[in-house]
Coordinates of C-alpha atoms and ligand atoms in Angstrom, one line a residue:
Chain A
X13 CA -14.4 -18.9 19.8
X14 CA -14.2 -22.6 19.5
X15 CA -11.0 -24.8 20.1
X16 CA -10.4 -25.2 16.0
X17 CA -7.7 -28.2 14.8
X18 CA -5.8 -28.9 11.7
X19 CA -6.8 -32.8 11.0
X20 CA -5.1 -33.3 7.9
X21 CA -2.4 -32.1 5.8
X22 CA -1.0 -32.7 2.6
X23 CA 1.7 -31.5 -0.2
X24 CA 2.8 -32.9 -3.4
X25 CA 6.3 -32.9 -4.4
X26 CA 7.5 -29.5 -5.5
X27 CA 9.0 -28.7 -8.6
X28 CA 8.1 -29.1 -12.2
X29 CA 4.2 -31.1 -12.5
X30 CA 3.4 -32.6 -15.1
X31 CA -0.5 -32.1 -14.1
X32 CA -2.2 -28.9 -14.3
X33 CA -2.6 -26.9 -11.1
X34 CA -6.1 -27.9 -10.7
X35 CA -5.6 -31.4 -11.0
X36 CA -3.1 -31.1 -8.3
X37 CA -4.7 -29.4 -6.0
X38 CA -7.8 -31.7 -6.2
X39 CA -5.6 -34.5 -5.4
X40 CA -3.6 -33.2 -2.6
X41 CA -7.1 -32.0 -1.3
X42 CA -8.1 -35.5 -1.4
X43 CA -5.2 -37.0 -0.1
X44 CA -5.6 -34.4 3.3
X45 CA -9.3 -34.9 3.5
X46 CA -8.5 -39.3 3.2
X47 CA -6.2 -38.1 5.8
X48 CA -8.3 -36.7 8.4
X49 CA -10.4 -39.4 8.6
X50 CA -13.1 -36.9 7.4
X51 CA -15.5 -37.4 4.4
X52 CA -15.6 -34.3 1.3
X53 CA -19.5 -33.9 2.1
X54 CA -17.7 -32.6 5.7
X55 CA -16.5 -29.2 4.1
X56 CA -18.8 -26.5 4.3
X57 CA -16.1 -24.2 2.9
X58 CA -13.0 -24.1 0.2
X59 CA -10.9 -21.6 0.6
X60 CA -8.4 -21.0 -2.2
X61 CA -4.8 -19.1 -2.5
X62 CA -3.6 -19.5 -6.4
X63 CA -2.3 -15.8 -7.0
X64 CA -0.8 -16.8 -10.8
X65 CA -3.3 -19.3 -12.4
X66 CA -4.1 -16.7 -14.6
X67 CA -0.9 -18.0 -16.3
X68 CA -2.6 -21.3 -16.7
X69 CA -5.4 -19.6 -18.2
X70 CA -7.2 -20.5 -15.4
X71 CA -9.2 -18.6 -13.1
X72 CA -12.0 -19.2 -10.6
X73 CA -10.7 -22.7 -9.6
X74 CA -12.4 -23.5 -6.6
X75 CA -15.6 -24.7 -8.2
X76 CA -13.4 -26.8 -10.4
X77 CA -11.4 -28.5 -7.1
X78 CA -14.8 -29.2 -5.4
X79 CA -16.1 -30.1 -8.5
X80 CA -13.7 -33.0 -8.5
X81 CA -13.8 -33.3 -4.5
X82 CA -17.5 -34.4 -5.3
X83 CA -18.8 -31.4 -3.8
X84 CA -19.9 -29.1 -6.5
X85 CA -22.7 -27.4 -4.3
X86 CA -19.7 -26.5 -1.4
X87 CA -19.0 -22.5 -1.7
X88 CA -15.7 -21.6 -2.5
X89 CA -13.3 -18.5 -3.4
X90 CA -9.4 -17.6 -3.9
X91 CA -7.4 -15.4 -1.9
X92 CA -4.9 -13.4 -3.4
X93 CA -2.1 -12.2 -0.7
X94 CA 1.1 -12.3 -3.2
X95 CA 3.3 -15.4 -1.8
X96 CA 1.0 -15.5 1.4
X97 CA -2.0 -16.3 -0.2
X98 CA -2.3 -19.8 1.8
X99 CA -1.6 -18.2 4.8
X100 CA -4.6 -16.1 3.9
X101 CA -6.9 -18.4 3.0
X102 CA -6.1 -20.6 6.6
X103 CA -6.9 -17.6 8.6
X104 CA -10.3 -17.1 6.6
X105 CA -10.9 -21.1 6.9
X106 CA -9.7 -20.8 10.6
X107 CA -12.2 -17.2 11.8
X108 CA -15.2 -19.1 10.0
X109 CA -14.7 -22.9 12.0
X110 CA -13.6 -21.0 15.7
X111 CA -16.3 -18.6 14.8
X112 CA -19.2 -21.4 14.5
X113 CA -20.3 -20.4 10.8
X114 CA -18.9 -23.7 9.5
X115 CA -17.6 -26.8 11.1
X116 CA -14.8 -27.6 8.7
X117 CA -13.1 -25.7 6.1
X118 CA -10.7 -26.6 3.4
X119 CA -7.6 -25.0 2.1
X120 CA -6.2 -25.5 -1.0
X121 CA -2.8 -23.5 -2.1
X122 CA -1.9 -24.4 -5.6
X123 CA 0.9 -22.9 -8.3
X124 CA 2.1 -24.1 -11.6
X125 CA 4.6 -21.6 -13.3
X126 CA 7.2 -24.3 -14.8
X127 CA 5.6 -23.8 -18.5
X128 CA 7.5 -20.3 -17.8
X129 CA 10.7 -19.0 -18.4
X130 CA 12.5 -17.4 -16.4
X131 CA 11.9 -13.8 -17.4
X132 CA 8.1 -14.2 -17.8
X133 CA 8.1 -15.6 -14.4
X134 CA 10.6 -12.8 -13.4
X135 CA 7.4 -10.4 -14.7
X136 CA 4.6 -12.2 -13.4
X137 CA 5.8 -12.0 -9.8
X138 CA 7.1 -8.7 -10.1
X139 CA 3.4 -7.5 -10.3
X140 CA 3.0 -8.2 -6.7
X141 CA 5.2 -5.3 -5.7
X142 CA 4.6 -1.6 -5.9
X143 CA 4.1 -1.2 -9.9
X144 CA 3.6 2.2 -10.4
X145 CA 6.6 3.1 -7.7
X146 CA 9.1 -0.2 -8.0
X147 CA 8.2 -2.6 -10.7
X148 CA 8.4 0.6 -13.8
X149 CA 11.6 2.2 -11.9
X150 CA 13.4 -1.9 -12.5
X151 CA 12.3 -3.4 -9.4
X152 CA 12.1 -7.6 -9.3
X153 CA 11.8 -9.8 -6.4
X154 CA 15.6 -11.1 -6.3
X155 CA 15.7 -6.7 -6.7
X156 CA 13.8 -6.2 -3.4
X157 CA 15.1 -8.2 -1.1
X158 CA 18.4 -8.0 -2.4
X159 CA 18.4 -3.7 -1.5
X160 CA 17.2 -5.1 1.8
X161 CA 20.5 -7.4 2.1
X162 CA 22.4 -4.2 1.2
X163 CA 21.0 -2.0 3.9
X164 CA 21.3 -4.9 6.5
X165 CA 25.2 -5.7 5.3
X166 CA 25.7 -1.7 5.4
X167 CA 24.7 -1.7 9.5
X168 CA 26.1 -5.2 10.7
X169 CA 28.8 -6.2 8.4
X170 CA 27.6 -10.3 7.8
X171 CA 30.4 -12.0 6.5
X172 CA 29.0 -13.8 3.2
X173 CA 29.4 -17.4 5.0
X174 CA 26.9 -16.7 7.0
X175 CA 24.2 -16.3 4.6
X176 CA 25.6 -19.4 3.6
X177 CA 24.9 -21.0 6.4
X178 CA 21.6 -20.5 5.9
X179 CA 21.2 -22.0 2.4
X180 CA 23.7 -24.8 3.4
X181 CA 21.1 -25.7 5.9
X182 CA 18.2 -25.6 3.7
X183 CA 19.1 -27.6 1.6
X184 CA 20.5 -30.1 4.2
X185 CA 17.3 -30.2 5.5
X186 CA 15.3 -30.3 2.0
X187 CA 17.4 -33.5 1.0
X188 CA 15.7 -35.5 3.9
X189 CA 11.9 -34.5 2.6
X190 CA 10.3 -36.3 -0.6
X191 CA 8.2 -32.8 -0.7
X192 CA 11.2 -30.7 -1.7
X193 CA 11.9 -29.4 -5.2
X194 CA 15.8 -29.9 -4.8
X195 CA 16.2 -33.0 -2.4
X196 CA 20.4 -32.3 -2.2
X197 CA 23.0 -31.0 0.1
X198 CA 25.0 -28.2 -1.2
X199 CA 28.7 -27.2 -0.2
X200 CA 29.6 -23.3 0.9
X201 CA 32.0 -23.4 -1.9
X202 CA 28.9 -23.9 -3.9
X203 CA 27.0 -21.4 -2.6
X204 CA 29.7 -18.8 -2.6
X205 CA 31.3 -19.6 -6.4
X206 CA 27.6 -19.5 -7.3
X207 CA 26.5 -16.9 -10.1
X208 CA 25.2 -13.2 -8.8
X209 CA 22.0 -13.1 -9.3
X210 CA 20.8 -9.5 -7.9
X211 CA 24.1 -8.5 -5.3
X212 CA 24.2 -9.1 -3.1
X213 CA 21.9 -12.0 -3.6
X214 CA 23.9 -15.1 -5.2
X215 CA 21.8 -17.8 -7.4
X216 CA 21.7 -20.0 -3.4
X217 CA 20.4 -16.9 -1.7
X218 CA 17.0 -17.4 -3.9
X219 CA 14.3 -19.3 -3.9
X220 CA 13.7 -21.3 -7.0
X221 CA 10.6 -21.0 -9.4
X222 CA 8.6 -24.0 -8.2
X223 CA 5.1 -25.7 -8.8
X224 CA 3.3 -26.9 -5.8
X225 CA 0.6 -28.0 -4.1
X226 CA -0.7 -28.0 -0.5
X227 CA -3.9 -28.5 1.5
X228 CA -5.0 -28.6 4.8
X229 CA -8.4 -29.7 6.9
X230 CA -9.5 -27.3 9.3
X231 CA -11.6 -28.3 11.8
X232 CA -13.5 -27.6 15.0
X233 CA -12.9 -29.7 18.2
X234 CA -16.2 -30.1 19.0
X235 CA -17.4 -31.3 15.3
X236 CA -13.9 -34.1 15.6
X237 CA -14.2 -35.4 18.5
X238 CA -11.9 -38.5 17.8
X239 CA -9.2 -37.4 15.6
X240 CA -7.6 -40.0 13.5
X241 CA -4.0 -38.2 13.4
X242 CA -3.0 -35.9 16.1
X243 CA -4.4 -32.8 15.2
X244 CA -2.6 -29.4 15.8
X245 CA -4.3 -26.5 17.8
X246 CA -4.5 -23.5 16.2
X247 CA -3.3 -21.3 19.3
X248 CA -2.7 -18.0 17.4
X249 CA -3.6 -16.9 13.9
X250 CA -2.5 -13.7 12.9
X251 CA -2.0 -11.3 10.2
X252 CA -0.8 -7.6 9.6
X253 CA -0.4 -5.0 6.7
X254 CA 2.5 -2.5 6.2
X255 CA 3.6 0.3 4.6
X256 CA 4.6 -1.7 0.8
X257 CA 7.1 0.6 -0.4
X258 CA 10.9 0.6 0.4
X259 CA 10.7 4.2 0.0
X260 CA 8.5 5.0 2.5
X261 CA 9.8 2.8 4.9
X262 CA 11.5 4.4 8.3
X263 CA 14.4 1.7 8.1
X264 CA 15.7 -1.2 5.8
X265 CA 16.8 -3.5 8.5
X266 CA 13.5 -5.5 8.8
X267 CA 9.7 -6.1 7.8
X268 CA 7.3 -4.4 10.0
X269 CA 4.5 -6.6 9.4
X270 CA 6.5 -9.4 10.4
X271 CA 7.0 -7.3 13.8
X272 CA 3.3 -6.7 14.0
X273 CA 1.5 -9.9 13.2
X274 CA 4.1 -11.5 15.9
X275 CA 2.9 -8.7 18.2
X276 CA -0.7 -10.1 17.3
X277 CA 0.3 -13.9 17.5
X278 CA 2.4 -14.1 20.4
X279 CA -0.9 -11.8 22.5
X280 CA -3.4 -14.1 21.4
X281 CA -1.5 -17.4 22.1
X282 CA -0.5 -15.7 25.7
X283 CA 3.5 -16.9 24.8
X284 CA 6.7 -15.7 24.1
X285 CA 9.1 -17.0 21.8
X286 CA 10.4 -19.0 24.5
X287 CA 7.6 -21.2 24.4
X288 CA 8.3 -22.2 20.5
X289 CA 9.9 -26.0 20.0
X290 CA 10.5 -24.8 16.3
X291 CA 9.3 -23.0 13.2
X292 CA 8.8 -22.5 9.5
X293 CA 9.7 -19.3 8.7
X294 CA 9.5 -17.4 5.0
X295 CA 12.8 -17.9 3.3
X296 CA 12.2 -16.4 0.2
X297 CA 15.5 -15.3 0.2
X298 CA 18.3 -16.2 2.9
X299 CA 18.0 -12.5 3.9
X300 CA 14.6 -13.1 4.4
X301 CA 15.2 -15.6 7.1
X302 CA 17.5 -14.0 9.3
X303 CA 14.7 -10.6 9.0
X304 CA 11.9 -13.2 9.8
X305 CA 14.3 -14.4 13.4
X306 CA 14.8 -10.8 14.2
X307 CA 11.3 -9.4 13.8
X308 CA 9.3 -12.5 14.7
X309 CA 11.8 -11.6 18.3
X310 CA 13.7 -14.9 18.5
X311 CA 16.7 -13.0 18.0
X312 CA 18.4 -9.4 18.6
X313 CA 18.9 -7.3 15.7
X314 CA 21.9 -7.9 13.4
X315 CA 22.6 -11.4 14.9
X316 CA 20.6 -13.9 13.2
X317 CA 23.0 -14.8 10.1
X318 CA 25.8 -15.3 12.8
X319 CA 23.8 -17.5 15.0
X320 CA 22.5 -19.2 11.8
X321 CA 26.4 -19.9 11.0
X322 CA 27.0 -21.2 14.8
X323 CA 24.2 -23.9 14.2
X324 CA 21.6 -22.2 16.0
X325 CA 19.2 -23.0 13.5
X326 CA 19.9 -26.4 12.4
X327 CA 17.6 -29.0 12.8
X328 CA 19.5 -30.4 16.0
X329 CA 20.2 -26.7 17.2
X330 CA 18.4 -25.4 20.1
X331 CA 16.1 -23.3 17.6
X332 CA 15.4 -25.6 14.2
X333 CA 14.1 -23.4 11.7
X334 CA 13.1 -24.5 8.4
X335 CA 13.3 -28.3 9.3
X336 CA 11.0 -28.9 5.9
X337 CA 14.2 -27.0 3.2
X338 CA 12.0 -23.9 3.7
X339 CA 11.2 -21.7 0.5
X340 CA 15.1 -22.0 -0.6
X341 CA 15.2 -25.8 -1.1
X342 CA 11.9 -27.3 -0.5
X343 CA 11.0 -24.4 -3.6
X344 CA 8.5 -21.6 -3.7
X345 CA 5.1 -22.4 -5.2
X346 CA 4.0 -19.0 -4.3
X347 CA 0.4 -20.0 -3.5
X348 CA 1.0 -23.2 -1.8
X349 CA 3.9 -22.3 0.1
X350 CA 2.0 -20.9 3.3
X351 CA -0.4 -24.2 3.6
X352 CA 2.9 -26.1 2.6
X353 CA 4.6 -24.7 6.1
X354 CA 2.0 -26.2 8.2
X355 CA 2.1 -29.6 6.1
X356 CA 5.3 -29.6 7.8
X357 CA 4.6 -29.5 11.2
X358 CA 1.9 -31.3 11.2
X359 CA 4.7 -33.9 9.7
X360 CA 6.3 -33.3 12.6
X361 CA 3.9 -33.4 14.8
X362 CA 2.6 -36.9 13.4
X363 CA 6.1 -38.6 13.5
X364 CA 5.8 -38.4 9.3
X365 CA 8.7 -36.0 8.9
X366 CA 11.2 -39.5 9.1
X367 CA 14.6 -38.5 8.5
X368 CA 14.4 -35.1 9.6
X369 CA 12.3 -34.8 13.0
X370 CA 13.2 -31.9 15.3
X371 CA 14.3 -33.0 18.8
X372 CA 10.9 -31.5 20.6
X373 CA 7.7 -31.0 17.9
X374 CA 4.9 -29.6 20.9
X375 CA 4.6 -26.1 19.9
X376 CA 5.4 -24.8 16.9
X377 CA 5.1 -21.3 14.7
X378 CA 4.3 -21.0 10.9
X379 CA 5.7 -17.6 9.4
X380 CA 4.4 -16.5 6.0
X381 CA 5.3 -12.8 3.9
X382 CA 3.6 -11.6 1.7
X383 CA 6.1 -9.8 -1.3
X384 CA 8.3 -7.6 0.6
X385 CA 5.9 -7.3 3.8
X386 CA 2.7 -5.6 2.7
X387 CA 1.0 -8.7 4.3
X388 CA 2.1 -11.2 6.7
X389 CA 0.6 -14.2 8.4
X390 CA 1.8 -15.6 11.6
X391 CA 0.5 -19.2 13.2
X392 CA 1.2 -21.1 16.4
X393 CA 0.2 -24.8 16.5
X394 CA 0.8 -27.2 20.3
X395 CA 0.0 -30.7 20.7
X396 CA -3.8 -31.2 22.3
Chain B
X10 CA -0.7 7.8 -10.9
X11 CA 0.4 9.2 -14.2
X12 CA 2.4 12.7 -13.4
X13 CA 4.6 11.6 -10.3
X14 CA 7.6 11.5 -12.7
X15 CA 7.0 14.2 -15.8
X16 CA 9.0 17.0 -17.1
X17 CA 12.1 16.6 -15.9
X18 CA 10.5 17.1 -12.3
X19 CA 9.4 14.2 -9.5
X20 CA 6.3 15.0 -8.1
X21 CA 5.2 13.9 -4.3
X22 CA 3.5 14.5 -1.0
X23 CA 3.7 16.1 1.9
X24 CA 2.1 15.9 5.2
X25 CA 0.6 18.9 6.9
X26 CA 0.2 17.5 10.1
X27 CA 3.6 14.6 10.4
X28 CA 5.6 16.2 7.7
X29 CA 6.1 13.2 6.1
X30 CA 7.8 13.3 2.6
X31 CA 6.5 11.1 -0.1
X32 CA 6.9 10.6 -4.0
X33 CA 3.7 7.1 -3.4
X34 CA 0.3 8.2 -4.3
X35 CA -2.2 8.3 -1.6
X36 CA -5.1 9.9 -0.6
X37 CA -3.9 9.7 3.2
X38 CA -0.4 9.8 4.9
X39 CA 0.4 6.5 5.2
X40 CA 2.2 7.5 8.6
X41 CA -0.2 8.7 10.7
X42 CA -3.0 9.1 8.7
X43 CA -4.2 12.5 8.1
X44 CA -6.1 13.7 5.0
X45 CA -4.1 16.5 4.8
X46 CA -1.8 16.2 2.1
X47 CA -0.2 18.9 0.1
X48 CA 1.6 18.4 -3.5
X49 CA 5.3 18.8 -3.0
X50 CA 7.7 19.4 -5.2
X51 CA 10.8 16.2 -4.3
X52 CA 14.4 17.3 -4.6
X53 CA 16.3 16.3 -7.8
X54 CA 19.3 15.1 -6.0
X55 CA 20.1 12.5 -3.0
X56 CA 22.4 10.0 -2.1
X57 CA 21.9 6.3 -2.4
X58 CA 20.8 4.5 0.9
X59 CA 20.4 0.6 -0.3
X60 CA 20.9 -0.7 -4.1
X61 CA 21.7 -4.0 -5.3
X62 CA 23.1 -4.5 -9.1
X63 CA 20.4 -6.6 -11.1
X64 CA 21.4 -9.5 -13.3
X65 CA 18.4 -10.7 -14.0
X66 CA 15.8 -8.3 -15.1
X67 CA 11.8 -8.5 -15.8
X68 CA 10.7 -7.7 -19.9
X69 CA 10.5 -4.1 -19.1
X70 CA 14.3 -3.9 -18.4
X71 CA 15.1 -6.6 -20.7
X72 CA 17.9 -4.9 -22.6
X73 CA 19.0 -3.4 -19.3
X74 CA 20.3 -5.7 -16.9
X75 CA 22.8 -5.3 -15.8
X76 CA 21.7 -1.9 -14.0
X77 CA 21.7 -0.9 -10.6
X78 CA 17.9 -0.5 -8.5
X79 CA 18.9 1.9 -5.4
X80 CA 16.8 3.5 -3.2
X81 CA 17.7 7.4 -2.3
X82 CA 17.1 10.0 0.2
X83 CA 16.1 13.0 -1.6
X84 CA 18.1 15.8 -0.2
X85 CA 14.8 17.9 0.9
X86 CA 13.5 14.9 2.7
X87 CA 11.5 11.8 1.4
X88 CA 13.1 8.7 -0.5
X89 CA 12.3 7.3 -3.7
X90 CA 13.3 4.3 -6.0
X91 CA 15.0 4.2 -9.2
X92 CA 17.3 3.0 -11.4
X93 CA 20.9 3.4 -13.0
X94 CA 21.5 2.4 -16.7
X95 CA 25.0 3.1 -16.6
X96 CA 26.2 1.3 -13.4
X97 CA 26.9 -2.0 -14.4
X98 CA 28.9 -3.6 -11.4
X99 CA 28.9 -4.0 -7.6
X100 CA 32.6 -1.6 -7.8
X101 CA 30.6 0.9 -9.2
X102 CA 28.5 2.2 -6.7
X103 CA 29.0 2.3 -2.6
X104 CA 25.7 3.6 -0.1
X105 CA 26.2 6.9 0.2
X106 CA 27.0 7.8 -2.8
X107 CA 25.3 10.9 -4.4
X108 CA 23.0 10.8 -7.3
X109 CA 20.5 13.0 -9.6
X110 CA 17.5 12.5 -11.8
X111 CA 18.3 12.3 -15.5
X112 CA 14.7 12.1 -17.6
X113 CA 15.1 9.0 -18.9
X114 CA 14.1 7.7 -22.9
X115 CA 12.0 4.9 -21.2
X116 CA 9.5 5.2 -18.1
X117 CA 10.6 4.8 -15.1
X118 CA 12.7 7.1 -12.1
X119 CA 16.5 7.3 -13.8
X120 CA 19.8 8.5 -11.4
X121 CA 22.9 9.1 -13.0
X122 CA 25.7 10.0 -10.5
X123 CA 25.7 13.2 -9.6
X124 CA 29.3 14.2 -11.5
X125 CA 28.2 12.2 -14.1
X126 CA 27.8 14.6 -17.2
X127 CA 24.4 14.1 -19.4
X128 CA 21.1 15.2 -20.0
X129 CA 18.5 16.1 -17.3
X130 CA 19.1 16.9 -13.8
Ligands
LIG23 C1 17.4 -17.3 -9.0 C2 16.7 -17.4 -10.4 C3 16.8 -16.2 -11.2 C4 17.4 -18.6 -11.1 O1 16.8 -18.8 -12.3 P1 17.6 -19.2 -13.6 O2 18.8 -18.4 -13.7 O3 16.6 -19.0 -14.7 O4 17.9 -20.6 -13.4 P2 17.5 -21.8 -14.4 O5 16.0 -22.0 -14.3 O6 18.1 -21.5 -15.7 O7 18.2 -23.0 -13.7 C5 19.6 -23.3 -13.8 C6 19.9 -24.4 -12.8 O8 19.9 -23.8 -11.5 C7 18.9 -24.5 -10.7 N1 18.3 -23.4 -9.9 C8 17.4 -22.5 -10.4 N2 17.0 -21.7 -9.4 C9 17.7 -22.1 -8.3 C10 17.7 -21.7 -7.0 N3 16.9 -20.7 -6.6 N4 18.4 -22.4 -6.1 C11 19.2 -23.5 -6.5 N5 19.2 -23.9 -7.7 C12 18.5 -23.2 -8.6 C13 18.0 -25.2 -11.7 O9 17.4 -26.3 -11.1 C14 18.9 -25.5 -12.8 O10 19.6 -26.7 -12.5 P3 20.0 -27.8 -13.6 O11 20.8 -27.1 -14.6 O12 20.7 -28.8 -12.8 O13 18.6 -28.2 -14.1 C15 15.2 -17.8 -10.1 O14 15.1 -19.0 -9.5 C16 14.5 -16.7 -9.3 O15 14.3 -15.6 -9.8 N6 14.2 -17.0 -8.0 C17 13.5 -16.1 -7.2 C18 12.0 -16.3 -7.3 C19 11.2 -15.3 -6.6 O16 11.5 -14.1 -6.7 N7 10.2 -15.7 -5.9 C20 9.4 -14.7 -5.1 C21 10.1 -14.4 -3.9 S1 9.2 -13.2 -2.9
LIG24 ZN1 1.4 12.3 8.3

């Protein structure tokens, strides 16, 4: 396998667009392609995540995005991996540049759902779980992860602050990145006088409803040569399945495909989590990141909210995670959000993240879920 | 998929070879893998190990909300999700608590509590 870099990188700003979702992921394509110092007529691949244009009335929308790129003749297709869909489609982009097929790939994640309300958007994403043995017995997302909080409060007794903590963090860290769908600091007496959304999941546990775009340049050393921006090595990339259902899970108190595409990651780049300077983890929820700490084996299980509460995590902490707002604050633009985690270190990495750098940006690991776990992608980038 | 839930009676699987207990359609055990599944008839009664109380519901529970989503351990083994019309607030419901299937006027797996009077169970 060839050495295999990420030369460019780019996100809009999350929240509500006024553009459609192919619009902006053509120009945040672009923008990371201008980036890399690379031309469109470079790509010998797209590969797509956009798991609910179908709401747009849009399918099929990687012709359209080259078509606009200039490079209508470039092959394309979408991945669909629920809220790791961009995750996905790096990994495809990533096995065809180290394995030689292609010299440079592009990935494009995209999402609109702001011409939704709130309970069709509810719906749409509740299709990603189990429908037949969750969604028709009242499952929703918020529903999911929430039993998961329940189980995990039942066996370590978290006091509420300290999934506080973790939003409060968030969103510290979101207010310092133009990318973020809500660029402001909130209070724990905010989060903890906020409404109950599914208990015990309060309205600052959850990830908002957010449109997005992100898109990254994947290429091989060898075909670079002199990169323009300092590229980030792809030194693991990593994905499992597991079982989907709660119910036929053998505990609550994690996500075993987190466990297992760690397992994977942390093998093929020959470290431990030792060796990581920081990372992006998925944050769907703020139960979601201290499961993601646990299982990714940064952390003993049970501990993570506390240790999250002592600072731990915070961007100055000894183990930042998040630095970008992470799902909670920089939003959730379900398709873009996996390519959106490596936007940010590759921020980092390129001293663009102003305002909110991490103290040491060398090696760094990208965590991505998709729904409750039935997929999940897991990336380590270093420095050349 | 259609039958899992009919009659007043939940329908699952059983593994010959792990023993594994499940009300998810499959063709394989989804624990160890064997083909050898056998249709198993799943308890009607359990206790709740995880629920949360939903406030914001999708179109299919639309009139619902607020209602509980648990998942319970079926007292002959296996787990399965569901819902609870009638429990409105966190105080109403701890884990552990023990529950039965009431057929329910809408699709969908429906617990009651088990001293809870009503149809089914
Ligand atoms: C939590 C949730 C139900 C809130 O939606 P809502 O009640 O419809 O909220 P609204 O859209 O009416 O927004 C009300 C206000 O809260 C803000 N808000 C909405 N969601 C927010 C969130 N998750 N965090 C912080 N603020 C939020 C809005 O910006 C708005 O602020 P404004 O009044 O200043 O404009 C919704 O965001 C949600 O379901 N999130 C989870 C999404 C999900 O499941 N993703 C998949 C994960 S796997
Ligand atoms: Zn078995």
């Amino acid at each position: 396998m060839r050495e295999t870099w990420v030369v460019g990188a780019a996100s809009n700003r999350f929240g509500k667009m006024k553009e459609s979702g192919r619009e902006a992921a053509t120009r945040v394509a672009m923008e990371a392609i201008r980036q890399s110092g690379l031309s469109p007529k470079d790509i010998g691949y797209t590969f797509v995540a956009n798991a609910f244009g179908i709401s747009e009335h849009q399918g099929h929308v990687g012709p359209l995005i080259n078509n606009g790129l200039g490079i209508p003749e470039v092959p394309s297709a979408t991945l669909e991996s629920a809220c790791s869909s961009s995750s996905a489609a790096l990994h495809e982009a990533y096995v065809h540049v180290a394995g030689g097929f292609i010299d440079v790939a592009l990935v494009v994640g995209v999402e609109k759902l702001s011409h939704l309300d709130t309970l069709a958007a509810t719906s749409y994403f509740a299709v990603a779980a189990d429908y037949a043995f969750e969604t028709k017995n009242g499952a929703t997302f918020p529903g999911l992860y929430a039993t998961l909080a329940s189980a995990y409060r039942q066996e370590f007794h978290p006091k509420d602050e300290m999934f506080g903590a973790i939003a409060v963090k968030n969103h510290a860290n979101a207010a310092r990145n133009p990318h973020a769908h809500f660029q402001k600091e909130i209070s724990m007496e905010t989060y903890l006088s906020s409404p109950m959304i599914a208990s015990p999941l309060r309205l600052y546990d959850c990830c908002p409803f957010s449109d997005g775009a992100s898109a990254l340049v994947i290429a091989a050393k060898e075909f670079v040569q002199r990169p323009v921006t300092e590229p980030l090595v792809f030194r693991a990339s990593a994905r499992s399945g597991a079982v989907t259902d709660m119910q036929d899970r053998p505990d609550l108190l994690g996500i075993p495909s987190t466990r297992l595409a760690a397992d994977k990651a942390f093998r093929q780049a020959k470290m431990t989590p030792k060796d990581i300077n920081f990372l992006e983890v998925h944050d769907c929820f703020t139960i979601a990141e201290a499961l993601a700490l646990e299982d990714l084996g940064f952390l003993p299980k049970g501990t993570a909210a506390k240790e999250s509460y002592e600072g731990l995590t915070a961007r100055d902490g000894k183990l930042p995670v998040n630095p970008s707002g992470g799902l909670k604050a920089k939003g959730h633009p379900v398709s873009a959000t996996g390519a959106s985690q490596v936007v940010e270190i590759f921020e980092q990495f390129n001293g663009l993240a102003k305002g909110r750098e991490v103290p040491k940006a060398e090696v760094a690991l990208a965590h991505n879920v998709g729904a409750t776990g039935g997929s999940c992608s897991v990336h380590i980038f270093s420095r050349r | 998929m259609k039958g899992y839930e009919e009659g007043g009676r939940l329908r699952g699987l059983r593994c010959r070879h792990c023993g594994l207990i499940t009300a998810t359609w499959g063709l394989a055990c989804s624990r160890c893998g064997s083909l050898e599944l056998e249709e198993h008839e799943l308890a009607l009664r359990g206790k709740v190990v995880a629920y949360t109380i939903l406030h914001v519901p999708g179109d299919e529970f639309l009139n619902d909300a607020p209602y509980a989503y648990v998942v319970v351990a079926l007292d002959g083994g296996g787990q399965i999700t569901g819902w609870m019309p009638t429990v409105k607030q966190e105080s109403d419901l701890e884990i552990g608590q023990r529950v039965r299937y009431s057929s329910s006027y809408k699709p969908g797996v429906q617990f009651v509590k088990e001293t809870d009077a009503g149809a089914g169970g």
